Short mmCIF file of C-alpha atoms in Angstrom, two decimals:
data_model
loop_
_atom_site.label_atom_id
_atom_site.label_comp_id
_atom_site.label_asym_id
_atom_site.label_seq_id
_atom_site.Cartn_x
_atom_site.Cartn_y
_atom_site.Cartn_z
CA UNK A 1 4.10 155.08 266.66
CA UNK A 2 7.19 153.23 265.71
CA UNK A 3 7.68 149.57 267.16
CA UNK A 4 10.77 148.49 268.51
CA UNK A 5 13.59 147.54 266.81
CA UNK A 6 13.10 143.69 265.95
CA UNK A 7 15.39 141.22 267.82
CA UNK A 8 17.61 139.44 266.17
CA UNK A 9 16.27 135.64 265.72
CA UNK A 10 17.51 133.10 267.92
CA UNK A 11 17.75 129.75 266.41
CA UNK A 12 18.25 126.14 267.95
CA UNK A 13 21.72 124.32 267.16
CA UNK A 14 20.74 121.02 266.68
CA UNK A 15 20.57 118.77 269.83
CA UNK A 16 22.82 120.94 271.65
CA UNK A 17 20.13 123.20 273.33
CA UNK A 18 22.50 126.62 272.23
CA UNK A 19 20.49 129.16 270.50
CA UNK A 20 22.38 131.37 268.52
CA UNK A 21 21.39 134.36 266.18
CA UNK A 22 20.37 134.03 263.12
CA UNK A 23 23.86 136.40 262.08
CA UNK A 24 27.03 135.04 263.41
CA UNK A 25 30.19 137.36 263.86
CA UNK A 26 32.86 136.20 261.95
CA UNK A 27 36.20 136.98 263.63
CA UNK A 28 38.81 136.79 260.82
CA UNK A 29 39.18 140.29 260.14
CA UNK A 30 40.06 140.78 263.19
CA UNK A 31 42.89 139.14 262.41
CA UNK A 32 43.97 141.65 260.03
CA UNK A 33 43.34 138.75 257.21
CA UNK A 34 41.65 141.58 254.95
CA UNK A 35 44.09 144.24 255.90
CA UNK A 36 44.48 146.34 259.23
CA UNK A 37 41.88 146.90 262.08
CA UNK A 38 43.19 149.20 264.90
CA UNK A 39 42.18 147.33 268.19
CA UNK A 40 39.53 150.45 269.05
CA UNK A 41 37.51 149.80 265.56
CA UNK A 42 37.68 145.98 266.45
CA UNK A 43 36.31 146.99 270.05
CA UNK A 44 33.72 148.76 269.11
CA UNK A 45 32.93 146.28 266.29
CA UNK A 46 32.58 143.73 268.90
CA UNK A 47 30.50 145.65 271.02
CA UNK A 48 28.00 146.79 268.38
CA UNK A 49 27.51 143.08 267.48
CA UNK A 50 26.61 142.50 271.23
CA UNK A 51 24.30 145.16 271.41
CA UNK A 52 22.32 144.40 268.29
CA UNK A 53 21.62 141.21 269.10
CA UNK A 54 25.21 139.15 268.09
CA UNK A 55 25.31 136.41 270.20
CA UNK A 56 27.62 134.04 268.25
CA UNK A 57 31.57 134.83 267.27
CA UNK A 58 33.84 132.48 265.20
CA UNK A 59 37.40 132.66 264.90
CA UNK A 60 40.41 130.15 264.79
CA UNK A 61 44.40 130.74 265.56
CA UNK A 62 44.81 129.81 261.44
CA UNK A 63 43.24 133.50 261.08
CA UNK A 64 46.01 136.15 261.16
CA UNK A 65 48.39 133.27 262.87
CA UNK A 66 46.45 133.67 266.15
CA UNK A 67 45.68 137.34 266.14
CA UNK A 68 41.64 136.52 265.55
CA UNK A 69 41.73 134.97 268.91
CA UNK A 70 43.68 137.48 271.00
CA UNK A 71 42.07 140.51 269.68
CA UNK A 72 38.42 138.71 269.67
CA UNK A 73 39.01 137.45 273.70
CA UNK A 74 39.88 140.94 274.25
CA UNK A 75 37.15 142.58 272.62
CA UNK A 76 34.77 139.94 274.91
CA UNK A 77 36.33 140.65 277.96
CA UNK A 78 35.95 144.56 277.80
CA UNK A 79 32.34 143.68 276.97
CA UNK A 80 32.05 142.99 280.93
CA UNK A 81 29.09 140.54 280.50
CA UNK A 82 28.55 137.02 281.72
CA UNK A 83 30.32 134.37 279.97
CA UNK A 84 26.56 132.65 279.29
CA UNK A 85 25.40 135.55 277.28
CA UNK A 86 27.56 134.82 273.99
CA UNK A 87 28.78 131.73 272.30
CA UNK A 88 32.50 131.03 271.19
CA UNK A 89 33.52 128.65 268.59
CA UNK A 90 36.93 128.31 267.91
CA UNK A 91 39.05 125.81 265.48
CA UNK A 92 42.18 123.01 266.03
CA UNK A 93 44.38 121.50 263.13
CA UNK A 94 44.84 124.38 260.88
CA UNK A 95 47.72 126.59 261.27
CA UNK A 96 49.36 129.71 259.81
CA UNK A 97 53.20 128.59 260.42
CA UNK A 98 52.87 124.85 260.75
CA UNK A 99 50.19 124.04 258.37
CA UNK A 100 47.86 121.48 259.20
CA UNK A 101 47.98 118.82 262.29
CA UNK A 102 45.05 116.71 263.42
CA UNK A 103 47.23 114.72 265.42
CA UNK A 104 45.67 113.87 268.65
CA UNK A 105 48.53 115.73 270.36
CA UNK A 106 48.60 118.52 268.51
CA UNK A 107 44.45 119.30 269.02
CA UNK A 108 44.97 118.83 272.37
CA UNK A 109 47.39 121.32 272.99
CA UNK A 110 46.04 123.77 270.48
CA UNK A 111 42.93 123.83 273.01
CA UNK A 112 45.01 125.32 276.10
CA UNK A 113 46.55 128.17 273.45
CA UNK A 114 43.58 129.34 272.22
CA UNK A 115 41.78 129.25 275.87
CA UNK A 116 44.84 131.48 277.05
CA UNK A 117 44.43 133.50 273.83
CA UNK A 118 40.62 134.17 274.30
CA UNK A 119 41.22 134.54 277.90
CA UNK A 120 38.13 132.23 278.53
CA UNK A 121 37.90 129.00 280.31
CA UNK A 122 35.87 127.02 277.70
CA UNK A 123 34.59 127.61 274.57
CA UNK A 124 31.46 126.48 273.50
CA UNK A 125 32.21 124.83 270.12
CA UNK A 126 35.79 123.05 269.05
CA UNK A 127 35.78 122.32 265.02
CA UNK A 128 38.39 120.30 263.60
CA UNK A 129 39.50 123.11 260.78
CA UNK A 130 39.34 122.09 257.12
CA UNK A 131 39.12 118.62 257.73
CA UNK A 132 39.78 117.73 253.51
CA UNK A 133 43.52 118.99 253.90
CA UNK A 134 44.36 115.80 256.49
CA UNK A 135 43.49 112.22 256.28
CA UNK A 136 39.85 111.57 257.10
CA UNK A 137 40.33 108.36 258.89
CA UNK A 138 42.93 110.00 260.82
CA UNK A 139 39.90 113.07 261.67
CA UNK A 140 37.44 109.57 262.41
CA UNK A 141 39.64 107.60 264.35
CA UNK A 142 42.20 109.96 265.93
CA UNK A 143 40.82 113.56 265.93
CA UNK A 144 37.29 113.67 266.84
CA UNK A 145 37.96 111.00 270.10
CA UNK A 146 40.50 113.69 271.52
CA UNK A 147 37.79 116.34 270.81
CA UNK A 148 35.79 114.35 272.65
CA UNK A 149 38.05 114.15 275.27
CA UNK A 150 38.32 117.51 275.74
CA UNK A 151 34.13 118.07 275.93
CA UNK A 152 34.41 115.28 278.78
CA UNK A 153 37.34 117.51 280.54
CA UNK A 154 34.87 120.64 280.00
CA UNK A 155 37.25 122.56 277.92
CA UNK A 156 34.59 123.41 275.34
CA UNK A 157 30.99 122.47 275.43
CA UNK A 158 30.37 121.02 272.07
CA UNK A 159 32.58 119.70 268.89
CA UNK A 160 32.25 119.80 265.15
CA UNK A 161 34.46 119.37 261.81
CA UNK A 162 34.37 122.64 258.98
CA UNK A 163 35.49 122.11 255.68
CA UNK A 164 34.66 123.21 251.63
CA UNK A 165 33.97 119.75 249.97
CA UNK A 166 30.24 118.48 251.00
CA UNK A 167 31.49 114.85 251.01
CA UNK A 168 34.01 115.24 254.03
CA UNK A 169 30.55 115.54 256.74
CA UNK A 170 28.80 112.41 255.27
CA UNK A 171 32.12 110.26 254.96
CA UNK A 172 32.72 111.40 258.77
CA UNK A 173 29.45 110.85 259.83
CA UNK A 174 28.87 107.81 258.22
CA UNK A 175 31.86 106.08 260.23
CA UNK A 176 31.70 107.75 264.08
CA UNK A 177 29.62 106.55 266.39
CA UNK A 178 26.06 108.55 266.75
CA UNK A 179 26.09 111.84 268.38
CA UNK A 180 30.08 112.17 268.28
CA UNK A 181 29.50 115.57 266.35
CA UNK A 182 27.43 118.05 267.37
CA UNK A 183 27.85 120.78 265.06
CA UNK A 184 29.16 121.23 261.11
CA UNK A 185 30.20 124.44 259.78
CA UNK A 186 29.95 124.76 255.97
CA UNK A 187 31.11 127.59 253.82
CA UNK A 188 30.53 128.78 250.01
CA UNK A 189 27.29 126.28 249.43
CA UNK A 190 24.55 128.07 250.86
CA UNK A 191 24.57 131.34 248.96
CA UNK A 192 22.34 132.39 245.82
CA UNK A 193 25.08 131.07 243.40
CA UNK A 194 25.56 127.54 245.16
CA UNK A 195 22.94 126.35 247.31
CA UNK A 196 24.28 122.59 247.52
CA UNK A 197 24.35 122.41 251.20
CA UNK A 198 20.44 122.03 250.90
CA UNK A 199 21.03 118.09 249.60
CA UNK A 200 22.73 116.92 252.51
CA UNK A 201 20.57 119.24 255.03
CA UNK A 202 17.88 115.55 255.63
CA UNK A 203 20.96 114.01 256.23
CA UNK A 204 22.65 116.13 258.88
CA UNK A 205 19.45 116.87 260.67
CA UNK A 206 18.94 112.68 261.12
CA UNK A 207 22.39 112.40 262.56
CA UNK A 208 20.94 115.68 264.81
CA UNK A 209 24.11 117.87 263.54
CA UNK A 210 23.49 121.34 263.87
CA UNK A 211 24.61 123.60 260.85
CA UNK A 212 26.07 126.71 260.75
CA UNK A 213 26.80 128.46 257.33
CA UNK A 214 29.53 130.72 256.32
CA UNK A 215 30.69 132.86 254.03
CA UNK A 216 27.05 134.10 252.44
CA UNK A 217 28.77 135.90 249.68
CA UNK A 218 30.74 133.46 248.75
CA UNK A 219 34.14 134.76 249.32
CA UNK A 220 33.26 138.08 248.12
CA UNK A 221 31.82 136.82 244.61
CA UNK A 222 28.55 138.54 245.63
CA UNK A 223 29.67 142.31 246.18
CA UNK A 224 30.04 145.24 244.14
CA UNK A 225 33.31 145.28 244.33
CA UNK A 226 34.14 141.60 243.55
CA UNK A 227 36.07 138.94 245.15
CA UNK A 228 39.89 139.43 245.55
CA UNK A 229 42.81 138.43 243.70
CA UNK A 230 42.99 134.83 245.20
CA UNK A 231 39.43 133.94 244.85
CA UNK A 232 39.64 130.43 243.48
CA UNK A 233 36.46 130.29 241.59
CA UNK A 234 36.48 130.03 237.95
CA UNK A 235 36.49 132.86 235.26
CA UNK A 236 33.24 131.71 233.95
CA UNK A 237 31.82 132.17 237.75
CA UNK A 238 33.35 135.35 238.70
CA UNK A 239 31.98 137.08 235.78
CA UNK A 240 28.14 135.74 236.25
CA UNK A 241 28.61 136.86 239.89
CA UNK A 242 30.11 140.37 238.60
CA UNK A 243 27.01 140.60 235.77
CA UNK A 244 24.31 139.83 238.96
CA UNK A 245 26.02 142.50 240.88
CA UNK A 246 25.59 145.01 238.36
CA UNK A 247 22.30 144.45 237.71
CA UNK A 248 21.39 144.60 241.41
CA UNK A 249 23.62 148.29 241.21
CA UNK A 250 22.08 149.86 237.92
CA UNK A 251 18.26 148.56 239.81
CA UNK A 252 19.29 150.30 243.09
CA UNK A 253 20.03 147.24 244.92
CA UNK A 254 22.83 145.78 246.72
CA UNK A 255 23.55 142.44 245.72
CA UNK A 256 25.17 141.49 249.43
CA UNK A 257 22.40 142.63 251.36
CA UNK A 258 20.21 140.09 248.96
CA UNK A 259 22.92 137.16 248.94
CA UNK A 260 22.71 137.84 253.08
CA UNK A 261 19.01 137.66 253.04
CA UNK A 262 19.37 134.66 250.53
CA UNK A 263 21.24 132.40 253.19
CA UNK A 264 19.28 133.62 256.06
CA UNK A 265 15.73 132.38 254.18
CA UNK A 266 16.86 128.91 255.37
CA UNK A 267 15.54 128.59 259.12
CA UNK A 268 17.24 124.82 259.24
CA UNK A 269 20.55 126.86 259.02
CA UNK A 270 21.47 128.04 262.44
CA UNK A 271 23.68 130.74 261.69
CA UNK A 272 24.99 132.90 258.75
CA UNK A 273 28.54 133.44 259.73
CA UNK A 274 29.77 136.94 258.08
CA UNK A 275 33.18 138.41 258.27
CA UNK A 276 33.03 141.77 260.33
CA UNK A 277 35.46 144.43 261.06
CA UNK A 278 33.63 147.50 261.18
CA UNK A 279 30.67 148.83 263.28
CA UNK A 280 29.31 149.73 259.46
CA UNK A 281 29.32 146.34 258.30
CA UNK A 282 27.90 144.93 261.65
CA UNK A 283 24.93 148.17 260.91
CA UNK A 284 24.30 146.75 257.62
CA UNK A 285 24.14 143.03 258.38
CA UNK A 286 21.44 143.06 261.26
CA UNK A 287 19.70 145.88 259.15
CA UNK A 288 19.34 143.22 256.30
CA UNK A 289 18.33 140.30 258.98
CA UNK A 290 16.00 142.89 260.43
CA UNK A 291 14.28 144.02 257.38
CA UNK A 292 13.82 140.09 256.14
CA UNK A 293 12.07 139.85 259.10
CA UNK A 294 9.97 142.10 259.00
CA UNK A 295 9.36 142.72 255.09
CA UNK A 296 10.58 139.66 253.22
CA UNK A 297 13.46 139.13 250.54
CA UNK A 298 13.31 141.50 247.45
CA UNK A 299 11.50 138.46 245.22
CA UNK A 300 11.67 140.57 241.74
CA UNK A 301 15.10 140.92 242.30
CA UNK A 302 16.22 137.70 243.71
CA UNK A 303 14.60 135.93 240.66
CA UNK A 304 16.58 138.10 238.19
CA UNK A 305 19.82 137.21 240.09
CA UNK A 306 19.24 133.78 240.12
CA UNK A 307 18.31 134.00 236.42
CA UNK A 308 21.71 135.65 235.80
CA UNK A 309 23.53 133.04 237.98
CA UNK A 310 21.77 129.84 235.95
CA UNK A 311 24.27 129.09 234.20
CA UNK A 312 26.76 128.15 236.87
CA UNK A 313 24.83 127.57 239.71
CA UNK A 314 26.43 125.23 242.23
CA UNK A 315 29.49 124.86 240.38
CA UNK A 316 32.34 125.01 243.00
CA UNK A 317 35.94 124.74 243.34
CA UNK A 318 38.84 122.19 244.43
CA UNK A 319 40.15 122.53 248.10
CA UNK A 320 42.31 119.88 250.03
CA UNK A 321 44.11 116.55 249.27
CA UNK A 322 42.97 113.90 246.97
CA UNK A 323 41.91 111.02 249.32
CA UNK A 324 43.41 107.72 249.14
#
């Protein structure tokens, strides 16, 4: 006798009483961001998620200039399930034509376009998007009291601020009044090769901040076939990452489904957010949540990685405006 298939694991987000699985869907490429997905594949994508166990689905208008939203609310829709059985975040202040706006104005309006977009009434978490690109006293004093506006006015549930630098959440934090934000979502420093989100974890779970991480393999650093063109890390980083991945290849191993694992070992983390346009890649990533749960992380291997990725752990890169 087999058992059943293992559940996904539902986690708590912070004081907010959501609980989301343990893999989020990541709505970019559905955006066409890594090149095209015919609206059938990002169906079906959609509705594999669901049926695994997929609860949670990210996107923002910045991703393919609003085409992450329409295609993802359509996707939902055709899903013909109550609006309480899955959880939509969506982002304000970043955009693909007109750059970045946090202005109270702007995040305002940029709710009602992505509602109409999504074809939803609320969403369940608002971020402000990349928060180190604008002025964070402007995010403090301006931004997050018209997201909070908009949670008063029902138009989504819950609000948050997402962003690459680990200072931005502390420096917020430190100056808005307590329980303003309910949510943070961090990318790039909670995978085998940066793990620096762990440090300010104590912190975030005192100001009750859930956390949701993204981006487990850090841009694509952690894959076999490496990260694209763009990929701002530096030389001396890419080609650790590309040594651990061929070591996980000539052992048999697949160095994504262990950098997944990796950032799902964390139960404080709510969520692993992972880009997904294929029903393949949604397979693979609740096959690799699945089999943690059941077996445990490949230790042998995840030892040698880490090993191979010494010499730059944590190192990082530069992203948004120098504050004054």
């Amino acid at each position: 006798m087999t058992s059943a298939t293992p559940k996904l694991e539902l986690r708590e987000l912070g004081n907010t009483g959501l609980k989301l699985s343990c893999v989020g869907f990541g709505a970019s490429p559905l955006g066409n961001v890594f090149g095209s997905v015919p609206e059938e594949e990002a169906f079906a994508t959609v509705r594999e998620a669901f049926r695994s166990g997929i609860n949670f689905f990210d996107t923002s208008p910045y991703y393919g200039g609003t085409l992450s939203e329409k295609v993802l609310g359509k996707a939902l829709k055709a899903l013909g399930v109550p609006r309480n059985e899955y959880v939509v975040a969506t982002k304000c202040g970043r955009y693909k034509d007109e750059g970045f706006d946090f202005s109270a104005d702007r995040v305002t309006r940029s709710i009602e376009e992505s509602l109409a977009r999504l074809q939803l009434d609320y969403v369940d978490i608002l971020y402000c998007h990349d928060i180190e690109f604008g002025s964070l006293d402007q995010i403090v004093n301006e931004t997050i009291p018209a997201l909070q506006k908009l949670k008063d006015a029902g138009k989504t549930r819950y609000i948050g601020i997402t962003g690459l630098p680990l200072h931005i959440y502390t420096y917020v934090l430190d100056r808005v009044p307590p329980g303003s934000l309910d949510v943070i979502l961090s990318y790039c420093h909670y995978c085998i090769n940066d793990s620096s989100l762990e440090d300010i974890i104590p912190y975030l779970k005192s100001k009750g901040v859930g956390i949701i991480n993204a981006s487990p393999l850090a841009m694509g650093l952690l894959t076999e076939s490496g990260p694209p063109e763009w990929h701002p890390a530096s030389p001396e980083l890419k080609s650790a990452c590309q040594a651990a991945a061929t070591y996980c290849k000539e052992k048999g191993k697949n160095i994504s489904k262990l950098a997944m694992q990796y950032s799902l070992l964390n139960k404080e983390i709510t969520s692993v957010l992972v880009g997904m346009n294929s029903v393949r890649q949604v397979e693979d990533n609740v096959a690799a949540a699945r089999e943690l749960a059941v077996s445990g992380i490949d230790e042998a291997a995840l030892s040698e990685v880490e090993a191979i990725l010494k010499p730059v752990k944590n190192q990082s890169w530069p992203s948004g405006i120098q504050q004054s």
